[in-house]
Amino acid sequence: MTVPVTKGAEDRKPGGRRREIRLDVFRGLALIFIFLDHIPSNALNWLTIRNFGFSDASEAFVFIAGYSAVLAYGRRIDDLGVPFVTARIYKRCWQLYVAQLLLFMVFTAQVAYTAATFNNPMYSEEMGIVRFFDEPHVTLLEAMLLRFRPTNMDILPLYIVLLLLFPFILLGLRRWPAGMAVLSLTAYGAANLFGWNLSTWPEGAWLFNPLAWQALFVAGAAAGLAHGRDWLRPWRRTALWLALLYLAFAFLIVLTWHSAVLESYVPTVVGTILYPIDKTNLSPSRLLHFLALAYVAVRLIPGDAPLLSWAVWRPVIRCGQHPLEIFCLGVFLSFAGHMLLVEWSGSLWAQTAVSLAGIGVMVAAAYYLSWYRAMEKAVSAGRTAKGEGGRA
């Protein structure tokens, strides 16, 4: 028997509320940009946002994670209670943790097999898994503790830590928003001033310092709680112009990184204030750049903007609706693409073909996941209706 699937059902939340499609668009773009950025020597990653300002797709991913967490859990506390919602959040943490371990094992096997097949140890060194072959027992333990991670596997551990803290963040924002903001900014300032961070094994620190990046996650959560309310309404025109000016300034600074002539025009005092533009501790220049970018995007693209219904966005939206699965797939595909460019051809045509093929696989996987999710919901609804009919 064929189970009917209501058209557009997958785009609705429980209770009939429509999804915030802009979130799916921006998250889908972030996932695609992360995939492109993870392929070394890839011309197409010049099209990603990291080449037009101080921030990159990582900031978008973390901010949207905070926003989405509020939409997923924040509004259920009043109905289901804090203990149950907290349990659901920690269940999600466990799912992310298992995904990280599975990603580690499969990615390590992928890199090791490629290195052996092509007799090229560069792959193991480049992807940071050499230690696994020297001390596999210690490496596995450290990977389980989230202290050992191959290249390109840093953002999920950050998300796990932030989601573990989310029940406290959510309660703080709901009951003491000013106090939560002060606490978040204090931790952010300590990370930048004193370099406080979590350690990794065998040496070093987290690429995404949780003490710093929590500020962006908290900002996203606060925006989620304020969904539909414009805090800056009295100053919205001024805020928009300031944001646009800062984005233009950042773009001009980025241009100087590629031209010694342009760089010579940057005043010394500007460089002293601006640098270093640190990703690990989310330096203020990066944080402000993303917040400006997000504000401009929200102002210029309202939730009912006609362009959001354009067919070109549908594949992007599908990717954005399955962030965990598509991110993990993107990690595997980015290394496969890197291998093809090294072993096959590094030409511009090859870079374009590899990038587009990878995006195509991600989109196909996203459509499959959406179809399967819709079928599961339809089957579940059919069983429920059948059970109620039988009781009647």
Coordinates of C-alpha atoms in Angstrom, one line a residue:
M1 CA 0.0 0.0 0.0
T2 CA 1.3 3.5 -0.9
V3 CA 1.3 5.9 2.0
P4 CA 0.2 9.4 0.9
V5 CA 2.6 12.2 1.8
T6 CA 1.1 15.6 2.1
K7 CA 2.9 18.1 -0.1
G8 CA 5.0 20.5 2.0
A9 CA 4.4 18.5 5.2
E10 CA 8.2 18.3 5.8
D11 CA 8.3 22.1 5.8
R12 CA 6.0 22.4 8.7
K13 CA 6.6 22.2 12.4
P14 CA 4.3 20.5 14.9
G15 CA 1.2 22.5 15.5
G16 CA 1.1 23.7 11.9
R17 CA 3.8 26.4 12.3
R18 CA 5.9 26.8 9.1
R19 CA 9.6 26.4 9.4
E20 CA 11.9 29.4 9.4
I21 CA 13.1 28.8 5.8
R22 CA 15.8 31.5 6.1
L23 CA 17.5 29.3 8.7
D24 CA 17.5 26.3 6.3
V25 CA 18.9 28.5 3.5
F26 CA 21.7 30.0 5.5
R27 CA 22.5 26.7 7.2
G28 CA 22.5 24.9 3.8
L29 CA 24.8 27.5 2.4
A30 CA 27.1 27.2 5.4
L31 CA 27.3 23.4 4.9
I32 CA 28.2 23.8 1.2
F33 CA 30.8 26.5 2.0
I34 CA 32.4 24.3 4.7
F35 CA 32.6 21.5 2.2
L36 CA 34.3 23.7 -0.4
D37 CA 36.6 25.3 2.2
H38 CA 37.8 21.8 3.3
I39 CA 39.2 21.0 -0.1
P40 CA 42.7 22.4 -0.3
S41 CA 43.8 24.2 -3.4
N42 CA 40.2 24.5 -4.6
A43 CA 39.4 27.5 -6.7
L44 CA 35.7 27.3 -5.9
N45 CA 36.3 28.1 -2.2
W46 CA 37.1 31.6 -3.4
L47 CA 33.3 31.9 -3.7
T48 CA 32.7 31.3 0.0
I49 CA 32.2 34.1 2.5
R50 CA 35.6 33.7 4.1
N51 CA 37.1 35.6 1.2
F52 CA 34.9 38.6 1.5
G53 CA 35.3 39.4 5.2
F54 CA 36.7 38.4 8.6
S55 CA 34.3 35.5 9.4
D56 CA 33.5 32.3 7.6
A57 CA 30.8 29.6 7.5
S58 CA 31.8 28.3 10.9
E59 CA 30.3 31.4 12.6
A60 CA 27.1 30.9 10.7
F61 CA 26.9 27.3 11.7
V62 CA 27.4 28.0 15.4
F63 CA 25.0 31.0 15.5
I64 CA 22.3 29.1 13.7
A65 CA 22.9 26.2 16.1
G66 CA 22.0 28.4 19.0
Y67 CA 19.0 29.9 17.2
S68 CA 17.7 26.4 16.2
A69 CA 18.3 25.0 19.7
V70 CA 15.8 27.6 21.1
L71 CA 13.3 26.8 18.4
A72 CA 13.6 23.1 19.1
Y73 CA 13.6 23.0 22.9
G74 CA 13.0 26.5 24.3
R75 CA 9.3 26.7 23.7
R76 CA 8.6 23.3 25.1
I77 CA 9.8 24.0 28.6
D78 CA 6.5 25.5 29.7
D79 CA 4.6 22.4 28.4
L80 CA 6.9 19.6 29.2
G81 CA 9.0 20.9 32.1
V82 CA 12.7 21.6 32.5
P83 CA 13.7 18.0 33.5
F84 CA 12.2 16.4 30.5
V85 CA 13.4 19.0 28.0
T86 CA 16.9 18.8 29.5
A87 CA 16.8 15.0 29.1
R88 CA 15.9 15.5 25.4
I89 CA 18.8 18.0 24.9
Y90 CA 21.2 15.5 26.5
K91 CA 19.8 12.7 24.3
R92 CA 20.7 14.9 21.3
C93 CA 24.2 15.4 22.8
W94 CA 24.6 11.7 22.9
Q95 CA 23.6 11.4 19.3
L96 CA 26.1 14.0 18.3
Y97 CA 28.8 12.3 20.4
V98 CA 28.1 8.9 18.7
A99 CA 28.2 10.7 15.3
Q100 CA 31.6 12.2 16.1
L101 CA 33.0 8.8 17.1
L102 CA 31.6 7.2 13.9
L103 CA 32.9 10.1 11.8
F104 CA 36.4 9.6 13.4
M105 CA 36.5 5.9 12.7
V106 CA 35.3 6.1 9.1
F107 CA 37.3 9.2 8.3
T108 CA 40.5 7.6 9.7
A109 CA 39.9 4.4 7.7
Q110 CA 39.2 6.5 4.6
V111 CA 42.5 8.4 5.0
A112 CA 44.5 5.4 5.9
Y113 CA 43.2 3.3 3.0
T114 CA 44.0 6.2 0.6
A115 CA 47.5 6.6 1.9
A116 CA 48.2 2.9 1.6
T117 CA 46.6 2.6 -1.9
F118 CA 48.7 5.5 -3.4
N119 CA 51.7 4.8 -1.2
N120 CA 51.5 8.4 -0.1
P121 CA 52.0 9.1 3.7
M122 CA 51.3 12.8 3.0
Y123 CA 47.6 12.1 3.4
S124 CA 47.9 10.7 7.0
E125 CA 50.2 13.6 8.0
E126 CA 48.0 16.2 6.3
M127 CA 44.8 14.9 7.9
G128 CA 46.4 14.6 11.3
I129 CA 46.0 10.8 11.9
V130 CA 49.7 9.7 12.1
R131 CA 49.5 9.4 15.9
F132 CA 46.7 6.8 15.5
F133 CA 49.2 4.4 13.9
D134 CA 51.9 5.0 16.6
E135 CA 49.6 4.7 19.6
P136 CA 46.2 3.4 18.6
H137 CA 45.0 2.5 22.1
V138 CA 45.8 5.9 23.5
T139 CA 44.5 7.7 20.4
L140 CA 41.2 5.9 20.6
L141 CA 40.8 6.9 24.2
E142 CA 41.7 10.5 23.6
A143 CA 39.3 10.5 20.6
M144 CA 36.5 9.3 22.9
L145 CA 37.4 12.2 25.3
L146 CA 37.2 14.6 22.3
R147 CA 40.8 15.5 22.8
F148 CA 42.1 14.0 19.6
R149 CA 40.6 15.0 16.3
P150 CA 41.8 14.7 12.7
T151 CA 41.7 17.7 10.5
N152 CA 38.2 19.1 9.7
M153 CA 36.6 17.4 12.7
D154 CA 36.6 20.3 15.2
I155 CA 33.2 21.8 15.0
L156 CA 31.1 18.8 16.2
P157 CA 33.0 18.6 19.6
L158 CA 32.3 22.4 20.0
Y159 CA 28.6 21.8 19.3
I160 CA 28.5 19.0 21.8
V161 CA 30.0 21.1 24.6
L162 CA 27.7 24.0 23.8
L163 CA 24.6 21.8 23.8
L164 CA 25.6 20.3 27.1
L165 CA 25.6 23.9 28.5
F166 CA 22.4 24.8 26.7
P167 CA 19.9 24.0 29.5
F168 CA 21.7 26.5 31.7
I169 CA 22.0 29.0 28.9
L170 CA 18.3 28.7 28.1
L171 CA 17.2 29.2 31.7
G172 CA 19.6 32.1 32.1
L173 CA 18.3 33.8 29.0
R174 CA 14.6 33.3 30.0
R175 CA 14.9 34.4 33.6
W176 CA 18.0 36.6 33.8
P177 CA 18.9 37.8 30.3
A178 CA 21.1 40.6 31.4
G179 CA 23.0 38.4 33.8
M180 CA 23.4 35.7 31.1
A181 CA 24.8 38.2 28.7
V182 CA 27.3 39.5 31.2
L183 CA 28.4 36.0 32.1
S184 CA 28.8 35.1 28.4
L185 CA 30.8 38.2 27.6
T186 CA 33.0 37.7 30.7
A187 CA 33.9 34.2 29.5
Y188 CA 34.5 35.5 26.0
G189 CA 36.7 38.3 27.3
A190 CA 38.7 35.8 29.5
A191 CA 39.3 33.6 26.5
N192 CA 40.7 36.4 24.5
L193 CA 42.6 38.2 27.2
F194 CA 44.1 35.2 29.0
G195 CA 44.1 32.5 26.3
W196 CA 42.0 30.1 28.4
N197 CA 41.1 27.1 26.4
L198 CA 40.6 23.3 26.5
S199 CA 43.6 21.2 25.7
T200 CA 43.9 18.6 22.9
W201 CA 46.1 15.6 22.7
P202 CA 49.1 15.1 22.1
E203 CA 49.5 18.9 22.4
G204 CA 47.8 22.1 21.6
A205 CA 44.3 23.5 22.3
W206 CA 40.8 23.3 20.7
L207 CA 40.6 25.0 17.3
F208 CA 37.2 26.4 18.3
N209 CA 37.7 27.6 21.9
P210 CA 34.3 26.8 23.7
L211 CA 34.9 29.7 26.1
A212 CA 35.0 32.1 23.2
W213 CA 32.6 30.6 20.7
Q214 CA 29.8 30.2 23.3
A215 CA 29.3 34.0 22.9
L216 CA 28.1 33.4 19.3
F217 CA 26.0 30.4 20.4
V218 CA 24.4 32.5 23.2
A219 CA 23.8 35.3 20.7
G220 CA 22.0 32.9 18.4
A221 CA 19.9 31.6 21.3
A222 CA 19.0 35.1 22.3
A223 CA 17.9 35.9 18.8
G224 CA 15.8 32.7 18.8
L225 CA 14.0 33.8 22.0
A226 CA 13.4 37.2 20.4
H227 CA 12.1 35.7 17.2
G228 CA 9.7 38.1 15.6
R229 CA 10.7 41.1 17.8
D230 CA 13.0 43.8 16.6
W231 CA 15.1 45.1 19.5
L232 CA 16.8 47.6 17.3
R233 CA 13.6 49.1 15.8
P234 CA 14.3 52.7 17.0
W235 CA 17.8 52.5 15.6
R236 CA 17.3 50.1 12.7
R237 CA 18.3 52.5 9.9
T238 CA 21.5 53.5 11.8
A239 CA 22.3 49.9 12.7
L240 CA 21.9 48.8 9.1
W241 CA 24.2 51.5 7.8
L242 CA 26.8 50.8 10.5
A243 CA 26.7 47.1 9.6
L244 CA 27.1 47.8 5.9
L245 CA 30.0 50.1 6.6
Y246 CA 31.7 47.5 8.7
L247 CA 31.2 44.8 6.0
A248 CA 32.7 47.2 3.4
F249 CA 35.6 47.9 5.7
A250 CA 36.3 44.2 6.2
F251 CA 36.1 43.5 2.5
L252 CA 38.7 46.3 1.8
I253 CA 41.0 44.9 4.5
V254 CA 40.7 41.4 2.9
L255 CA 41.7 42.9 -0.4
T256 CA 44.9 44.2 1.2
W257 CA 45.9 40.6 2.0
H258 CA 46.3 39.9 -1.7
S259 CA 48.0 43.1 -2.7
A260 CA 51.1 44.7 -1.2
V261 CA 50.2 48.0 -2.8
L262 CA 46.8 48.1 -1.1
E263 CA 48.3 46.9 2.2
S264 CA 50.6 49.9 2.2
Y265 CA 47.6 52.2 2.5
V266 CA 46.4 50.6 5.7
P267 CA 47.3 52.9 8.7
T268 CA 49.5 51.2 11.2
V269 CA 47.1 52.0 14.0
V270 CA 44.3 50.1 12.1
G271 CA 46.6 47.0 11.9
T272 CA 47.5 47.3 15.5
I273 CA 43.9 47.3 16.6
L274 CA 42.6 44.8 14.1
Y275 CA 45.3 42.0 14.2
P276 CA 45.5 39.2 14.9
I277 CA 42.2 38.1 13.5
D278 CA 42.0 34.9 15.5
K279 CA 39.6 32.1 14.7
T280 CA 40.4 30.0 17.7
N281 CA 39.3 32.7 20.2
L282 CA 36.7 34.3 17.8
S283 CA 38.4 37.7 17.9
P284 CA 36.1 40.7 18.2
S285 CA 36.7 41.6 14.5
R286 CA 35.3 38.2 13.4
L287 CA 32.4 38.3 15.9
L288 CA 31.4 41.8 14.8
H289 CA 31.7 40.9 11.2
F290 CA 29.4 37.9 11.4
L291 CA 26.9 39.8 13.5
A292 CA 26.9 42.6 11.0
L293 CA 26.5 40.1 8.2
A294 CA 23.6 38.4 9.9
Y295 CA 21.8 41.6 10.6
V296 CA 22.1 42.8 7.0
A297 CA 20.9 39.4 5.8
V298 CA 17.9 39.4 8.1
R299 CA 17.0 43.0 7.2
L300 CA 17.3 42.6 3.5
I301 CA 15.8 39.2 3.3
P302 CA 12.5 39.0 5.4
G303 CA 11.0 35.7 6.1
D304 CA 8.4 36.1 3.4
A305 CA 10.8 37.3 0.7
P306 CA 9.7 36.0 -2.7
L307 CA 13.3 35.0 -3.5
L308 CA 13.1 32.3 -0.8
S309 CA 10.6 30.4 -3.0
W310 CA 12.9 30.4 -6.0
A311 CA 13.7 26.9 -7.2
V312 CA 17.5 27.5 -6.9
W313 CA 17.2 27.5 -3.1
R314 CA 15.3 24.2 -2.8
P315 CA 18.5 22.0 -2.8
V316 CA 20.1 24.4 -0.4
I317 CA 17.1 24.2 1.9
R318 CA 17.1 20.4 1.8
C319 CA 20.8 20.4 2.9
G320 CA 20.0 22.8 5.7
Q321 CA 17.2 20.6 7.0
H322 CA 19.7 17.8 7.7
P323 CA 22.8 19.5 9.1
L324 CA 24.4 16.6 11.0
E325 CA 24.2 14.1 8.2
I326 CA 25.2 16.5 5.5
F327 CA 28.1 17.8 7.5
C328 CA 29.5 14.3 8.1
L329 CA 29.0 13.4 4.5
G330 CA 30.8 16.7 3.5
V331 CA 33.8 15.7 5.6
F332 CA 34.2 12.4 3.7
L333 CA 33.5 14.1 0.3
S334 CA 36.0 16.9 0.9
F335 CA 38.8 14.4 1.5
A336 CA 37.8 12.3 -1.5
G337 CA 37.8 15.5 -3.6
H338 CA 41.3 16.4 -2.3
M339 CA 42.5 12.9 -3.2
L340 CA 41.1 13.2 -6.7
L341 CA 42.8 16.6 -7.3
V342 CA 46.1 15.2 -6.1
E343 CA 46.1 11.9 -7.9
W344 CA 44.1 12.7 -11.0
S345 CA 44.3 16.4 -11.9
G346 CA 44.5 19.7 -10.2
S347 CA 43.3 21.8 -13.1
L348 CA 40.6 24.4 -12.8
W349 CA 38.2 22.1 -14.6
A350 CA 39.0 19.2 -12.3
Q351 CA 38.5 21.5 -9.2
T352 CA 35.1 22.6 -10.6
A353 CA 34.0 19.1 -11.4
V354 CA 35.0 17.7 -8.1
S355 CA 33.3 20.6 -6.2
L356 CA 30.1 20.4 -8.1
A357 CA 30.0 16.6 -7.9
G358 CA 30.4 16.7 -4.1
I359 CA 27.6 19.3 -3.8
G360 CA 25.5 17.1 -6.0
V361 CA 26.0 14.1 -3.7
M362 CA 25.2 16.2 -0.7
V363 CA 22.0 17.5 -2.3
A364 CA 20.9 14.0 -3.4
A365 CA 21.5 12.7 0.2
A366 CA 19.5 15.6 1.6
Y367 CA 16.5 14.8 -0.7
Y368 CA 16.7 11.2 0.2
L369 CA 16.7 12.0 3.9
S370 CA 13.7 14.4 3.5
W371 CA 11.8 11.8 1.6
Y372 CA 12.5 9.2 4.2
R373 CA 11.5 11.5 7.1
A374 CA 8.3 12.4 5.3
M375 CA 7.5 8.7 4.8
E376 CA 8.1 7.9 8.4
K377 CA 5.8 10.7 9.5
A378 CA 3.1 9.6 7.1
V379 CA 3.4 5.9 8.2
S380 CA 3.2 7.0 11.9
A381 CA 0.2 9.2 11.2
G382 CA -1.5 6.3 9.4
R383 CA -0.9 3.9 12.2
T384 CA -2.3 6.4 14.8
A385 CA -5.4 7.1 12.7
K386 CA -5.9 3.3 12.3
G387 CA -5.6 2.8 16.0
E388 CA -8.0 5.5 16.8
G389 CA -10.5 4.1 14.3
G390 CA -10.2 0.7 15.8
R391 CA -10.9 2.0 19.3
A392 CA -13.9 3.9 18.0

